[in-house]
Amino acid sequence: MKQIQKFFSSIRLTVLLLAVSTVLVFFGTLDQVHYGIFHTQQRYFESLFVVWSYPVQWPGHERLGWIELPLPGGYLVGPLLVINLVFAHFRYYRSGWRKSGIILIHAGLVLLLVGQLWTQLRQKEYFMWLAEGESNNYVESFHTDELVVIDRSNPERDRVYSWPVEAFSRGQTELRHPGLPFRLRVVGFAQNAAIFPLDQGPPNTPDLNVTRGIGADRNLTFIQIAPTFREGERNVTTALVDVVTPDGPRGRWIVSNVFRQRDPMREFFPRQTFEVDGREFEVALRFERRYLPESVKLREFRHDRYPGTDIPFNFSSEVTLGDPGSDDARRALIYMNHPLRYDDLTFYQASFAEGDTMSMFQVVGNPARWIPYWSTLIITLGLLLQFGLSFISRFYLTPAAVPVPVAAESLTATAARPADRQPAAGPAK
Amino acid sequence: MNPERTTLLQRIVVGVIFLFAGLLFLRHAMPERHDTDFDIAAFVALPVQEGGRIKPADTVARTTLLVIANRTTVRDGDERLGAAEWFTEFSLDPARAVERPVFRVEHPEVAGILGIPADERMYVSLAEILPHFDTLRAQWESIPEESQLRSSYEAALAKLRDAVGLYDSLSHAYTGPPVLGRADTGLRMLRRALNDRTNLDPDSEEARTVENALSLFAGHFTRAARSTALSTIPPLEGGDEPLAEWSNLGSVLLEATQTGELDPLAVTYAEMAAAYRAGDAAEFNSRIKDAANLLAARGHAPAGKIAFERFFNQLSPFTYAAVVYLLVFLAAAASWTVWPRVFANTAFRLMAAAFAVHTFGMFAHAYLMGRPPVTNLYTSAIFVGWGTVLLCLFLEKRFRNGLAAAAAAPVGFCTLIIAYHLSFTGDTVEVMRAVLDSNFWLATHVPTVTIGYSANFLAGSLAIVYLLRDRIFGGLPAPSARLLEGMVYGVVCFALLFSFVGTVLGGIWADQSWGRFWGWDPKENGALMIVLWNALILHARWAKLAAPTGIMQLAIFGNIITAWSWFGTNMLGVGLHAYGFMDAAFFWLLAFVISQLACIAGGWLPRLRFFNVRHEAATQTGAAEKLSGQSTAG
């Protein structure tokens, strides 16, 4: 027990962990060139272990391709640092104002690391495209997809049944819900797919026997291809589903996140609907959505450029928040460095399209967003206190640091003082 | 040796050094002289609009030459033209300018295409390029879009393509396109045609001929209007609004073919050019005055900020500061071997002088941009050097021993050289992209992080001084060694504080504008690596895990990490902070990393200690007396 305590509280471990963190961050930056930020972040900073391998794109890969570097991931280094800090605190803690800075720094650090962990676990990134005059009441995820069945039988309100793609990508194939008069059977799934008409594919292209929806109308099939991790690219996540009622199968659909109804510069696809027991349903595989309590409407998008150039001078989107048609809509202007905060989400101006008539917002939800503010305030205070104190004592209180002129002056000053007094003493005699 | 007295010889040497620095300053500060009666200075003082802002033509002249020739003078046989002279000729007498060798061609294969022996000369004229234009164009088409994928040959080709494109985009700013082959007849013919159109019977045969000629002109003017990036004619009204767009000569002429009315400024420019080509200096000078008056009437007199920019350009404060930093280093290094006190004082005073000029330049540049001092890579280089020298001045003020000066002067020098090379990409006073448009954060996060870079480079540089002196030059007496250790420690503490606070401010900016505090973006990671490394150095020192030499080696490695964070991360072309890939810079970054690794390896070598005997004594008096204070005071 003593041994363990000694190990976890040693500063050697701190130095080692700091060195490992530096190396981890370095390789976690390098790999972003090939895997994009999001995937690299997951591999390096949201994992226990990671292996870096010599990139294929680098010169000399034929001979050096075998080089691999195993590293502890962020979820191993981070907690170890926290444990190390806490143990070291109890081992080395001495009360007194000289150490107060260190305590503040380390307390702030623990808070920061915990906050970062919380953020990584809970932060969600979405986007929203809006054309001028258009309104929308949901945001869509940048990274995750969902399989949904929408019950359209109520004209007032749709009811959405959603399954995250992870559910069946890990092997669960039967999706059911008590509210649905049928179940979905996932027959095929591709994280990234190439979808094409059956007759235009290479020989031996599998016929998936699609009987309903877009896939049947256009005689489509798909094959799995390697997933992409590049920044700005998205996998064409696709599934093959059967709708099965208690009376038997009702057909087979291809659902894919590229079959979208709205997007700038993309083909628009019809919805894939069907009827069971007289109720209309829609089936889709789509970007995971989060619905907002109200609608966001884009009133106007502005994009000014510097004269004679294409360099943007500003972008701004004027939006209103409220139920469609209601009068008490709240107005907001979203522009660079001035996002809109709404429903625990932050909407910021990210892109535009269609000749400056469409605007894209990136939307981020982070429940731990206040933690860094507090922790960094604490750490900064601690650093100032610690370095300020040691700076003052080092440069102004240590005798060795007293420079020559001051010492010489003070000597002459003491020598002069008795002489100064003499005239005053003279007349008194 | 009595340290209180300076000998005559010492005074003379110091006097010569300061005289040199002073004369050099005067050379920079005095207005440029042109050996001609033509008032070249007045011509380049005229304001123009280019790259989204209004600037004196002088800036265009210099930046254009920097981009295409990588220097600010043109050498043509025995003739030597300054940027202003070249630009005047280029703008007003294009037929003559075509013969000037201004395109820098380094790559032997590119030189081969042009049929020029690469080892003989590096500069070619447009006239020499034009016969090979078809070959070049075919080659240009095969250059990959992404600069990362280009070979050195393709990069050199792309550079020539961009240079020719830039040359072309500026060439019809003051004289219209050559109509029917001759530049100087164009305006006369246009005027006649416009005149005839109003006077002739619209149904006559002559009138149809005139209309045909005008539509032929219009075609030429349309092309010129599209290709010209330099606008010389402000709108008649409302030209003082920030986003008011000026017209280029081509579009003004095009408009004239429709309305029949010529902008008087365009006419004045044409007359100015005619006088220049005719060699009539008096006429030329008086037309420039007319042009200046016309511009002034539209709210753009060549005065105020425009005039200040010209002064700033010719002062070139950063070139001056770089030269003086070199002197500082020499003086500081000399102080370790001869006259420690005299040379340490000289180094300090020179450094203060160079710093003053550097500071002026930095704030002048910020004033011209209308932004806080650091806004792009160029200004960050200026600021890193500035911050290092500032920290060093504090250290030198306290411990006048030439150690900090010797460490900081090379950083100041190198960062200014880096800045100079960064200016080859164009005007350094850029307009600000909307995404970064926040003066508050530009004034807080960016300088704080950049001061963190400065402090890390100073710590690394001090560590190099420590190792160099300890291992190779003369050996380091114990008090100096302790002093240097203290300095490195203090500077690393400072670096940690600023890097951390700067990084966090960046996170807060990111949260404020992008909704997330931390995104593992390369630039953010680079900053995090600096913070981690500084923390590592401090913990290693506190735990006594590394001897002084080890700490110094760690601090030198900090140089590599800082360079990576500063430049390396930009070369990846990933993330929100990416400002573009710089292929040439990659080579230098690699060279820097290797040099630093060599310094670190030097720490493991046995002590060589050349000049051992003599200089030990000299440094003893230099550093030890300052440190203890007892030897002189007692």
Coordinates of N, CA and C in Angstrom, one line a residue, chain A residues 311, chain B residues 50-51 55 59-72 104 147 150 155 158-159 162-163 165-167 169-170 365 376-381 417-431 433 567 570 579-586:
Chain A
I311 N -12.3 38.8 -50.2 CA -12.1 38.6 -48.7 C -13.3 39.0 -48.0
Chain B
E50 N -6.1 48.6 -53.4 CA -5.7 47.3 -53.8 C -5.8 46.4 -52.6
G51 N -6.1 45.2 -52.9 CA -6.3 44.2 -51.8 C -7.3 44.6 -50.7
K55 N -4.0 52.6 -50.2 CA -2.6 52.7 -49.8 C -1.9 53.5 -50.8
T59 N 3.6 51.3 -51.6 CA 3.4 50.0 -51.0 C 3.2 49.0 -52.1
V60 N 2.4 49.3 -53.1 CA 2.2 48.3 -54.2 C 3.6 48.1 -54.9
A61 N 4.3 49.1 -55.1 CA 5.6 49.0 -55.8 C 6.5 48.0 -55.0
R62 N 6.6 48.3 -53.7 CA 7.5 47.4 -52.9 C 7.1 46.0 -52.8
T63 N 5.8 45.8 -52.5 CA 5.3 44.5 -52.3 C 5.3 43.7 -53.6
T64 N 5.1 44.3 -54.7 CA 5.1 43.6 -56.0 C 6.5 43.1 -56.3
L65 N 7.5 44.0 -56.1 CA 8.9 43.6 -56.3 C 9.3 42.5 -55.3
L66 N 8.8 42.6 -54.1 CA 9.2 41.6 -53.1 C 8.6 40.2 -53.6
V67 N 7.4 40.3 -54.1 CA 6.8 39.0 -54.5 C 7.5 38.4 -55.7
I68 N 7.7 39.2 -56.8 CA 8.2 38.7 -58.0 C 9.7 38.6 -58.0
A69 N 10.4 39.5 -57.4 CA 11.9 39.5 -57.4 C 12.5 39.1 -56.1
N70 N 11.7 39.0 -55.0 CA 12.2 38.8 -53.7 C 13.2 39.8 -53.2
R71 N 13.1 41.0 -53.8 CA 13.9 42.1 -53.3 C 13.3 43.4 -53.7
T72 N 13.8 44.6 -53.3 CA 13.1 45.8 -53.6 C 13.9 46.7 -54.5
R104 N 12.2 36.5 -60.6 CA 13.3 35.7 -60.1 C 13.0 34.2 -60.4
S147 N -1.1 22.8 -52.6 CA 0.3 23.1 -52.6 C 1.1 22.0 -52.0
R150 N 2.7 19.5 -54.5 CA 3.6 19.9 -55.6 C 5.0 19.5 -55.4
A155 N 6.3 23.7 -57.8 CA 6.2 24.9 -56.9 C 6.9 26.1 -57.6
A158 N 4.6 27.3 -60.3 CA 3.5 28.0 -59.8 C 3.9 29.4 -59.3
K159 N 5.1 29.5 -58.8 CA 5.6 30.8 -58.3 C 5.7 31.7 -59.5
D162 N 2.2 32.7 -60.7 CA 1.6 33.8 -59.9 C 2.3 35.1 -60.1
A163 N 3.6 35.1 -60.3 CA 4.3 36.3 -60.4 C 3.9 37.0 -61.7
G165 N 1.1 36.5 -63.3 CA -0.3 36.9 -63.1 C -0.4 38.2 -62.3
L166 N 0.5 38.4 -61.3 CA 0.5 39.6 -60.5 C 0.9 40.8 -61.4
Y167 N 2.0 40.6 -62.1 CA 2.5 41.6 -63.0 C 1.4 42.1 -64.0
S169 N -1.8 41.8 -63.6 CA -3.0 42.4 -63.0 C -2.7 43.8 -62.5
L170 N -1.5 44.3 -62.6 CA -1.2 45.6 -62.2 C -0.8 46.5 -63.3
H365 N 2.8 49.7 -37.8 CA 2.2 48.7 -38.7 C 0.8 48.5 -38.1
N376 N -1.5 38.5 -38.0 CA -1.3 37.4 -39.0 C 0.1 36.8 -38.6
L377 N 0.6 35.9 -39.5 CA 1.9 35.3 -39.2 C 3.0 36.3 -39.2
Y378 N 2.9 37.2 -40.2 CA 4.0 38.2 -40.3 C 4.1 39.0 -39.0
T379 N 3.0 39.6 -38.6 CA 3.0 40.4 -37.4 C 3.4 39.6 -36.2
S380 N 3.0 38.3 -36.2 CA 3.4 37.5 -35.0 C 4.9 37.3 -34.9
A381 N 5.6 37.2 -36.1 CA 7.1 37.2 -36.1 C 7.7 38.4 -35.5
I417 N 14.1 38.4 -39.6 CA 14.4 37.8 -40.9 C 13.2 36.9 -41.4
I418 N 12.7 36.2 -40.5 CA 11.5 35.3 -40.8 C 10.4 36.2 -41.3
A419 N 10.1 37.3 -40.6 CA 9.1 38.3 -41.0 C 9.4 38.8 -42.4
Y420 N 10.6 39.1 -42.7 CA 11.0 39.6 -44.0 C 10.6 38.6 -45.1
H421 N 10.9 37.4 -44.8 CA 10.6 36.3 -45.8 C 9.1 36.1 -46.0
L422 N 8.4 36.3 -44.9 CA 7.0 36.1 -44.9 C 6.4 37.2 -45.8
S423 N 7.1 38.4 -45.9 CA 6.5 39.5 -46.7 C 6.6 39.2 -48.2
F424 N 7.3 38.1 -48.6 CA 7.3 37.8 -50.0 C 6.0 37.4 -50.5
T425 N 5.0 37.1 -49.7 CA 3.7 36.6 -50.1 C 2.8 37.8 -50.5
G426 N 3.2 39.0 -50.2 CA 2.4 40.2 -50.5 C 2.4 41.2 -49.4
D427 N 1.4 42.1 -49.6 CA 1.3 43.2 -48.6 C 1.1 42.7 -47.2
T428 N 1.9 43.2 -46.3 CA 1.7 42.7 -44.9 C 0.6 43.4 -44.2
V429 N 0.2 44.5 -44.7 CA -0.9 45.2 -44.0 C -2.2 44.7 -44.7
E430 N -2.6 43.5 -44.2 CA -3.8 42.9 -44.9 C -5.1 43.4 -44.3
V431 N -6.1 43.2 -45.1 CA -7.4 43.5 -44.4 C -7.8 42.2 -43.7
R433 N -9.8 39.2 -42.2 CA -11.0 38.3 -42.5 C -12.0 38.3 -41.5
F567 N 4.8 27.6 -36.2 CA 4.8 27.4 -37.6 C 4.3 26.0 -38.1
N570 N 0.7 25.3 -38.6 CA 0.1 26.0 -39.8 C 0.3 25.2 -41.1
Y579 N -3.8 28.9 -41.7 CA -3.7 30.0 -42.6 C -3.0 29.7 -43.9
G580 N -2.8 28.4 -44.1 CA -2.2 28.0 -45.4 C -0.9 27.4 -45.3
F581 N -0.6 26.5 -46.2 CA 0.6 25.7 -46.2 C 1.8 26.5 -46.7
M582 N 2.9 26.4 -46.1 CA 4.1 27.1 -46.6 C 5.2 26.0 -46.8
D583 N 5.4 25.7 -48.1 CA 6.3 24.6 -48.3 C 7.8 24.9 -48.0
A584 N 8.2 26.2 -48.4 CA 9.6 26.6 -48.2 C 9.9 26.6 -46.7
A585 N 8.8 27.0 -46.0 CA 9.1 27.2 -44.5 C 9.3 25.8 -43.9
F586 N 8.8 24.8 -44.5 CA 9.0 23.4 -43.9 C 10.4 23.1 -43.8

